[in-house]
Amino acid sequence: MDGSGTVLSLQEFIASLDRSTLPRILQVCSGVYFQGSVYELSGSEVCLSTGDLIKVIDLKLMSASCTDIASNSTYELPIDHKGLFKVVAEDMPYSSVEEMVGLLPVGMDVVGSFSFVTRTALTIDNFSMVPGQMLTLLSSEQGCARCQVMGPEGSKVEVRIPLGQCGSFYECQDEHGYLLREILSSERLRSRRFRSVMAKACGGPLVFSPIYQIEAIMHMRKNIVNFPSSLEVDVVDVTDESQDVEFVKPLTLPEVCAQQPRDTFPAVAEVLEAPEDSRHFFSCDWHPRLQKGCRLVLHGHGERSVLLASTPQGRKARQYFLISGSYGGRLRRKAREFSSVYELYVASGRATGLRVSATRNCEAVEEEGLPELGVGDQLEVLGCEEVELPAQGGKAKQKVEALVCRHITEDDDDDDDDDEEDAEEEEEGRKGKSKKDLICLPLFMSAQFMEVILDKKKYSLAELGKDFLLPLDVKVASRDPDLEKDPLSGLPVLRLEEVAVEPCVRASLLEEPQLCFDLPTRWLHMSVSFTTEALPWPADQPLKLYLKTVTEVKEEFYYEFRKLTNVEAAPPPRPPKREMSVAKPKPLSKSSREKAKSSTSGKKSRSMSSSFCQLSVDSEKQKRNPPPPPPSEGTADEPPPILPRKPEAHGASITVPNTYVGAPKKNKGKTKVRSASDSDHDYETVEDMVRNAQESVMFY
């Protein structure tokens, strides 16, 4: 920029700034935005005070400010505006050809589009031009302007006019149209006035000026700010005087992993922006302490293996944990529950020799190939294969996938105690019995199973991941010795679900530098800045670190984590289609008719004592309709006739009040009288009435 130290408006400075000289340091002198006032512009909070330093690091052309000189109105146009604009010729004369040629746009195709007239007679190389002669500029080269002049009889003559040629020259109206982007990209065109090609001749001239989106770092500000160059602020360039000024550069956690070399750790950093949006993800003790201004010790970064675990759903609320791969506790396997054969099939594909015990009875359905299972039946999963179902209705047999299992009996555990003399006989017996012990469970079968675990070994987390496939149900047998309080110990069941590799930054609080925790960069949106503060331990004494290997998370984190790591599994197979048949109802037998007759008949009245003979139920209950006659043999196959609805009886029941009990309260609502049907009445037995009366007497 020419004239460093000159006070200019922000828009003028940015418009004349050479982008190759960035970054530039500016100081706010005066303007509308001063004295610490906060303004929100395009979603960015901007605070400009007099004396503030601004380090401009990048510019982005955003739009154009268009000023109508005739109406003195200003509005913005998008940078991709499709309209064309032509240059308005200046009315003032030019005293030399060089002054006039300096108005030509650089890099534009203006050959044959810029014309001017001379008001004085000129003689160039024995070629005379009379006043009013029009010349068209072709190019400017070697100190001369190469022009084209209309000669006598319509011929075109090319002449070279020295740039220092003096005279009186006027610019002719240029009909060439320019796009808005072309105007803003040329410094010479930005200084000219324009008129829209489609506008009338009387339309006012327009002046365009670019509006940039400024990306800058402000002194003692925590974030990179963005604001338009159209702010009414006066600035001065102080780049040369501010070479020693340090501007805080905020870094996000992914930027810490990507930009900071490993030899810069450990280092002290300050939290510039707290992870407010991740409060619904974490419920650990260190997350609430990550507030603005908190100082951390960053020990390094890298990719860590983490495991997602949860507690089963029960009376207590579910808990979710993110466990580090370096967890030092010992775990023991727990039995899993399966609610279908398909779940059993999925689990058997991840581990061989799976044994289960049925926890619900299942009836056999021969048409669908469903075998009979009883509670306590133990099965060993062998594999999956296709089986044929019995043909139905003369159609071809259907093939379905089924899980082949073997019944486990008590005899299987006593095979090792047999004598060697009976070995051959037992082998032949097992061969003949093996086919009978096999059972095929279709994958669409609904059943309840519990895993049978004979293993009582204690595993580390690494051993479980090596020997078994997830998910697994475990219980902590011994806590992690490096943890002061292991949140996993004491849980009845813990399900290990997903394993993932997460980029993390290992950190600790400045007050407790030895207690470390991992900050997952994908789940914590926060920014920090490195400081020059010394580490809180002697440089010659290495610090022993203790890692918090268990992080308690919330339900939202659990489901978001599962979305990223879980692979969509195929749905379980559907059961085969059944043959739809309409069967006629079977005629009732004699015993069935007698049973139906007895069920519809009323109960016989029982003898009551003389002291309670006046207690009765509603009068409708005493008046019973006779039972319907049993169906005849000829009408057994016909549907019953539809009888008209009976009218409701509105009769008040006459009862004798009981002097031993309190008077019943009246129901303010309307009492709906029910029809005298045996199936609708809820009779009160004599024993209940006697017991209620005795209790009332004892109360008094």
PDB file of N, CA, C and O in Angstrom, residues 203-246:
ATOM      1  N   GLY A 203     -30.830   7.297 -17.674  1.00  0.00           N
ATOM      2  CA  GLY A 203     -30.534   6.642 -16.414  1.00  0.00           C
ATOM      3  C   GLY A 203     -29.262   7.181 -15.797  1.00  0.00           C
ATOM      4  O   GLY A 203     -28.282   7.484 -16.487  1.00  0.00           O
ATOM      5  N   GLY A 204     -29.263   7.334 -14.444  1.00  0.00           N
ATOM      6  CA  GLY A 204     -28.114   7.915 -13.773  1.00  0.00           C
ATOM      7  C   GLY A 204     -26.899   7.019 -13.850  1.00  0.00           C
ATOM      8  O   GLY A 204     -27.012   5.789 -13.894  1.00  0.00           O
ATOM      9  N   PRO A 205     -25.687   7.589 -13.854  1.00  0.00           N
ATOM     10  CA  PRO A 205     -24.471   6.780 -13.867  1.00  0.00           C
ATOM     11  C   PRO A 205     -24.285   6.058 -12.536  1.00  0.00           C
ATOM     12  O   PRO A 205     -24.729   6.525 -11.487  1.00  0.00           O
ATOM     13  N   LEU A 206     -23.591   4.932 -12.602  1.00  0.00           N
ATOM     14  CA  LEU A 206     -23.374   4.068 -11.443  1.00  0.00           C
ATOM     15  C   LEU A 206     -21.884   3.979 -11.164  1.00  0.00           C
ATOM     16  O   LEU A 206     -21.057   3.952 -12.080  1.00  0.00           O
ATOM     17  N   VAL A 207     -21.563   3.874  -9.882  1.00  0.00           N
ATOM     18  CA  VAL A 207     -20.187   3.685  -9.431  1.00  0.00           C
ATOM     19  C   VAL A 207     -20.150   2.411  -8.590  1.00  0.00           C
ATOM     20  O   VAL A 207     -20.954   2.259  -7.658  1.00  0.00           O
ATOM     21  N   PHE A 208     -19.218   1.498  -8.940  1.00  0.00           N
ATOM     22  CA  PHE A 208     -19.109   0.214  -8.253  1.00  0.00           C
ATOM     23  C   PHE A 208     -17.858   0.206  -7.374  1.00  0.00           C
ATOM     24  O   PHE A 208     -16.801   0.724  -7.768  1.00  0.00           O
ATOM     25  N   SER A 209     -18.011  -0.414  -6.208  1.00  0.00           N
ATOM     26  CA  SER A 209     -16.867  -0.638  -5.311  1.00  0.00           C
ATOM     27  C   SER A 209     -17.007  -2.033  -4.706  1.00  0.00           C
ATOM     28  O   SER A 209     -18.109  -2.434  -4.312  1.00  0.00           O
ATOM     29  N   PRO A 210     -15.928  -2.802  -4.615  1.00  0.00           N
ATOM     30  CA  PRO A 210     -16.023  -4.181  -4.116  1.00  0.00           C
ATOM     31  C   PRO A 210     -16.203  -4.219  -2.600  1.00  0.00           C
ATOM     32  O   PRO A 210     -15.707  -3.347  -1.870  1.00  0.00           O
ATOM     33  N   ILE A 211     -16.916  -5.236  -2.137  1.00  0.00           N
ATOM     34  CA  ILE A 211     -17.071  -5.520  -0.707  1.00  0.00           C
ATOM     35  C   ILE A 211     -16.452  -6.888  -0.452  1.00  0.00           C
ATOM     36  O   ILE A 211     -16.878  -7.894  -1.031  1.00  0.00           O
ATOM     37  N   TYR A 212     -15.433  -6.919   0.413  1.00  0.00           N
ATOM     38  CA  TYR A 212     -14.713  -8.154   0.717  1.00  0.00           C
ATOM     39  C   TYR A 212     -15.136  -8.682   2.085  1.00  0.00           C
ATOM     40  O   TYR A 212     -15.507  -7.909   2.989  1.00  0.00           O
ATOM     41  N   GLN A 213     -15.062 -10.003   2.205  1.00  0.00           N
ATOM     42  CA  GLN A 213     -15.191 -10.635   3.520  1.00  0.00           C
ATOM     43  C   GLN A 213     -13.779 -10.745   4.083  1.00  0.00           C
ATOM     44  O   GLN A 213     -12.929 -11.459   3.556  1.00  0.00           O
ATOM     45  N   ILE A 214     -13.523 -10.023   5.174  1.00  0.00           N
ATOM     46  CA  ILE A 214     -12.195  -9.961   5.759  1.00  0.00           C
ATOM     47  C   ILE A 214     -12.070 -11.050   6.823  1.00  0.00           C
ATOM     48  O   ILE A 214     -12.901 -11.150   7.732  1.00  0.00           O
ATOM     49  N   GLU A 215     -11.056 -11.858   6.702  1.00  0.00           N
ATOM     50  CA  GLU A 215     -10.731 -12.853   7.726  1.00  0.00           C
ATOM     51  C   GLU A 215      -9.491 -12.355   8.456  1.00  0.00           C
ATOM     52  O   GLU A 215      -8.437 -12.149   7.842  1.00  0.00           O
ATOM     53  N   ALA A 216      -9.633 -12.143   9.758  1.00  0.00           N
ATOM     54  CA  ALA A 216      -8.559 -11.489  10.504  1.00  0.00           C
ATOM     55  C   ALA A 216      -8.435 -12.094  11.891  1.00  0.00           C
ATOM     56  O   ALA A 216      -9.346 -12.769  12.392  1.00  0.00           O
ATOM     57  N   ILE A 217      -7.281 -11.843  12.477  1.00  0.00           N
ATOM     58  CA  ILE A 217      -7.012 -12.194  13.874  1.00  0.00           C
ATOM     59  C   ILE A 217      -6.861 -10.882  14.629  1.00  0.00           C
ATOM     60  O   ILE A 217      -6.081 -10.016  14.226  1.00  0.00           O
ATOM     61  N   MET A 218      -7.620 -10.758  15.701  1.00  0.00           N
ATOM     62  CA  MET A 218      -7.551  -9.527  16.486  1.00  0.00           C
ATOM     63  C   MET A 218      -6.740  -9.769  17.739  1.00  0.00           C
ATOM     64  O   MET A 218      -6.700 -10.878  18.283  1.00  0.00           O
ATOM     65  N   HIS A 219      -6.098  -8.699  18.168  1.00  0.00           N
ATOM     66  CA  HIS A 219      -5.234  -8.788  19.343  1.00  0.00           C
ATOM     67  C   HIS A 219      -6.070  -9.135  20.573  1.00  0.00           C
ATOM     68  O   HIS A 219      -7.102  -8.516  20.855  1.00  0.00           O
ATOM     69  N   MET A 220      -5.634 -10.171  21.310  1.00  0.00           N
ATOM     70  CA  MET A 220      -6.290 -10.650  22.529  1.00  0.00           C
ATOM     71  C   MET A 220      -7.693 -11.178  22.278  1.00  0.00           C
ATOM     72  O   MET A 220      -8.490 -11.292  23.216  1.00  0.00           O
ATOM     73  N   ARG A 221      -7.976 -11.515  21.060  1.00  0.00           N
ATOM     74  CA  ARG A 221      -9.242 -12.181  20.751  1.00  0.00           C
ATOM     75  C   ARG A 221      -8.984 -13.667  20.604  1.00  0.00           C
ATOM     76  O   ARG A 221      -7.917 -14.093  20.159  1.00  0.00           O
ATOM     77  N   LYS A 222     -10.013 -14.480  20.949  1.00  0.00           N
ATOM     78  CA  LYS A 222      -9.810 -15.910  21.013  1.00  0.00           C
ATOM     79  C   LYS A 222     -10.078 -16.617  19.700  1.00  0.00           C
ATOM     80  O   LYS A 222      -9.598 -17.717  19.489  1.00  0.00           O
ATOM     81  N   ASN A 223     -10.847 -15.996  18.807  1.00  0.00           N
ATOM     82  CA  ASN A 223     -11.243 -16.676  17.582  1.00  0.00           C
ATOM     83  C   ASN A 223     -10.901 -15.818  16.374  1.00  0.00           C
ATOM     84  O   ASN A 223     -10.714 -14.602  16.468  1.00  0.00           O
ATOM     85  N   ILE A 224     -10.853 -16.463  15.238  1.00  0.00           N
ATOM     86  CA  ILE A 224     -10.699 -15.750  13.971  1.00  0.00           C
ATOM     87  C   ILE A 224     -12.029 -15.063  13.656  1.00  0.00           C
ATOM     88  O   ILE A 224     -13.083 -15.694  13.694  1.00  0.00           O
ATOM     89  N   VAL A 225     -11.966 -13.759  13.341  1.00  0.00           N
ATOM     90  CA  VAL A 225     -13.187 -12.982  13.097  1.00  0.00           C
ATOM     91  C   VAL A 225     -13.346 -12.756  11.604  1.00  0.00           C
ATOM     92  O   VAL A 225     -12.372 -12.704  10.851  1.00  0.00           O
ATOM     93  N   ASN A 226     -14.594 -12.656  11.178  1.00  0.00           N
ATOM     94  CA  ASN A 226     -14.948 -12.352   9.793  1.00  0.00           C
ATOM     95  C   ASN A 226     -15.895 -11.162   9.803  1.00  0.00           C
ATOM     96  O   ASN A 226     -16.911 -11.180  10.507  1.00  0.00           O
ATOM     97  N   PHE A 227     -15.574 -10.158   9.015  1.00  0.00           N
ATOM     98  CA  PHE A 227     -16.438  -8.987   8.928  1.00  0.00           C
ATOM     99  C   PHE A 227     -16.268  -8.369   7.549  1.00  0.00           C
ATOM    100  O   PHE A 227     -15.220  -8.528   6.901  1.00  0.00           O
ATOM    101  N   PRO A 228     -17.289  -7.635   7.063  1.00  0.00           N
ATOM    102  CA  PRO A 228     -17.212  -7.044   5.714  1.00  0.00           C
ATOM    103  C   PRO A 228     -16.333  -5.808   5.714  1.00  0.00           C
ATOM    104  O   PRO A 228     -16.160  -5.118   6.729  1.00  0.00           O
ATOM    105  N   SER A 229     -15.809  -5.498   4.550  1.00  0.00           N
ATOM    106  CA  SER A 229     -14.958  -4.315   4.405  1.00  0.00           C
ATOM    107  C   SER A 229     -15.756  -3.023   4.330  1.00  0.00           C
ATOM    108  O   SER A 229     -15.158  -1.943   4.266  1.00  0.00           O
ATOM    109  N   SER A 230     -17.074  -3.113   4.341  1.00  0.00           N
ATOM    110  CA  SER A 230     -17.908  -1.914   4.237  1.00  0.00           C
ATOM    111  C   SER A 230     -18.151  -1.244   5.577  1.00  0.00           C
ATOM    112  O   SER A 230     -18.915  -0.280   5.649  1.00  0.00           O
ATOM    113  N   LEU A 231     -17.549  -1.726   6.671  1.00  0.00           N
ATOM    114  CA  LEU A 231     -17.714  -1.072   7.967  1.00  0.00           C
ATOM    115  C   LEU A 231     -17.131   0.338   7.902  1.00  0.00           C
ATOM    116  O   LEU A 231     -16.052   0.563   7.338  1.00  0.00           O
ATOM    117  N   GLU A 232     -17.825   1.281   8.508  1.00  0.00           N
ATOM    118  CA  GLU A 232     -17.387   2.681   8.498  1.00  0.00           C
ATOM    119  C   GLU A 232     -16.347   2.886   9.591  1.00  0.00           C
ATOM    120  O   GLU A 232     -16.607   3.455  10.649  1.00  0.00           O
ATOM    121  N   VAL A 233     -15.158   2.387   9.300  1.00  0.00           N
ATOM    122  CA  VAL A 233     -14.058   2.439  10.254  1.00  0.00           C
ATOM    123  C   VAL A 233     -12.838   2.993   9.536  1.00  0.00           C
ATOM    124  O   VAL A 233     -12.556   2.613   8.397  1.00  0.00           O
ATOM    125  N   ASP A 234     -12.111   3.886  10.210  1.00  0.00           N
ATOM    126  CA  ASP A 234     -10.851   4.407   9.692  1.00  0.00           C
ATOM    127  C   ASP A 234      -9.700   3.611  10.290  1.00  0.00           C
ATOM    128  O   ASP A 234      -9.666   3.364  11.520  1.00  0.00           O
ATOM    129  N   VAL A 235      -8.765   3.209   9.443  1.00  0.00           N
ATOM    130  CA  VAL A 235      -7.644   2.380   9.881  1.00  0.00           C
ATOM    131  C   VAL A 235      -6.355   2.976   9.349  1.00  0.00           C
ATOM    132  O   VAL A 235      -6.344   3.808   8.426  1.00  0.00           O
ATOM    133  N   VAL A 236      -5.252   2.518   9.937  1.00  0.00           N
ATOM    134  CA  VAL A 236      -3.922   2.898   9.502  1.00  0.00           C
ATOM    135  C   VAL A 236      -3.064   1.639   9.506  1.00  0.00           C
ATOM    136  O   VAL A 236      -3.203   0.770  10.381  1.00  0.00           O
ATOM    137  N   ASP A 237      -2.184   1.528   8.521  1.00  0.00           N
ATOM    138  CA  ASP A 237      -1.323   0.360   8.385  1.00  0.00           C
ATOM    139  C   ASP A 237      -0.125   0.508   9.315  1.00  0.00           C
ATOM    140  O   ASP A 237       0.661   1.448   9.195  1.00  0.00           O
ATOM    141  N   VAL A 238       0.014  -0.447  10.277  1.00  0.00           N
ATOM    142  CA  VAL A 238       1.122  -0.435  11.248  1.00  0.00           C
ATOM    143  C   VAL A 238       1.882  -1.749  11.187  1.00  0.00           C
ATOM    144  O   VAL A 238       2.393  -2.221  12.209  1.00  0.00           O
ATOM    145  N   THR A 239       1.982  -2.324   9.997  1.00  0.00           N
ATOM    146  CA  THR A 239       2.639  -3.618   9.867  1.00  0.00           C
ATOM    147  C   THR A 239       4.105  -3.539  10.258  1.00  0.00           C
ATOM    148  O   THR A 239       4.621  -4.408  10.993  1.00  0.00           O
ATOM    149  N   ASP A 240       4.799  -2.511   9.811  1.00  0.00           N
ATOM    150  CA  ASP A 240       6.233  -2.404  10.087  1.00  0.00           C
ATOM    151  C   ASP A 240       6.511  -2.158  11.560  1.00  0.00           C
ATOM    152  O   ASP A 240       7.527  -2.630  12.089  1.00  0.00           O
ATOM    153  N   GLU A 241       5.629  -1.445  12.242  1.00  0.00           N
ATOM    154  CA  GLU A 241       5.852  -1.134  13.649  1.00  0.00           C
ATOM    155  C   GLU A 241       5.406  -2.248  14.588  1.00  0.00           C
ATOM    156  O   GLU A 241       5.697  -2.185  15.793  1.00  0.00           O
ATOM    157  N   SER A 242       4.700  -3.237  14.098  1.00  0.00           N
ATOM    158  CA  SER A 242       4.114  -4.276  14.969  1.00  0.00           C
ATOM    159  C   SER A 242       4.645  -5.668  14.637  1.00  0.00           C
ATOM    160  O   SER A 242       3.910  -6.656  14.707  1.00  0.00           O
ATOM    161  N   GLN A 243       5.909  -5.761  14.279  1.00  0.00           N
ATOM    162  CA  GLN A 243       6.468  -7.056  13.947  1.00  0.00           C
ATOM    163  C   GLN A 243       6.600  -7.967  15.165  1.00  0.00           C
ATOM    164  O   GLN A 243       6.554  -9.196  15.047  1.00  0.00           O
ATOM    165  N   ASP A 244       6.768  -7.397  16.352  1.00  0.00           N
ATOM    166  CA  ASP A 244       6.965  -8.195  17.563  1.00  0.00           C
ATOM    167  C   ASP A 244       5.657  -8.523  18.285  1.00  0.00           C
ATOM    168  O   ASP A 244       5.681  -9.189  19.326  1.00  0.00           O
ATOM    169  N   VAL A 245       4.552  -8.061  17.768  1.00  0.00           N
ATOM    170  CA  VAL A 245       3.259  -8.321  18.423  1.00  0.00           C
ATOM    171  C   VAL A 245       2.848  -9.763  18.152  1.00  0.00           C
ATOM    172  O   VAL A 245       2.871 -10.237  17.010  1.00  0.00           O
ATOM    173  N   GLU A 246       2.485 -10.499  19.212  1.00  0.00           N
ATOM    174  CA  GLU A 246       2.044 -11.890  19.094  1.00  0.00           C
ATOM    175  C   GLU A 246       0.516 -11.931  19.132  1.00  0.00           C
ATOM    176  O   GLU A 246      -0.103 -11.442  20.085  1.00  0.00           O
TER     177      GLU A 246
END
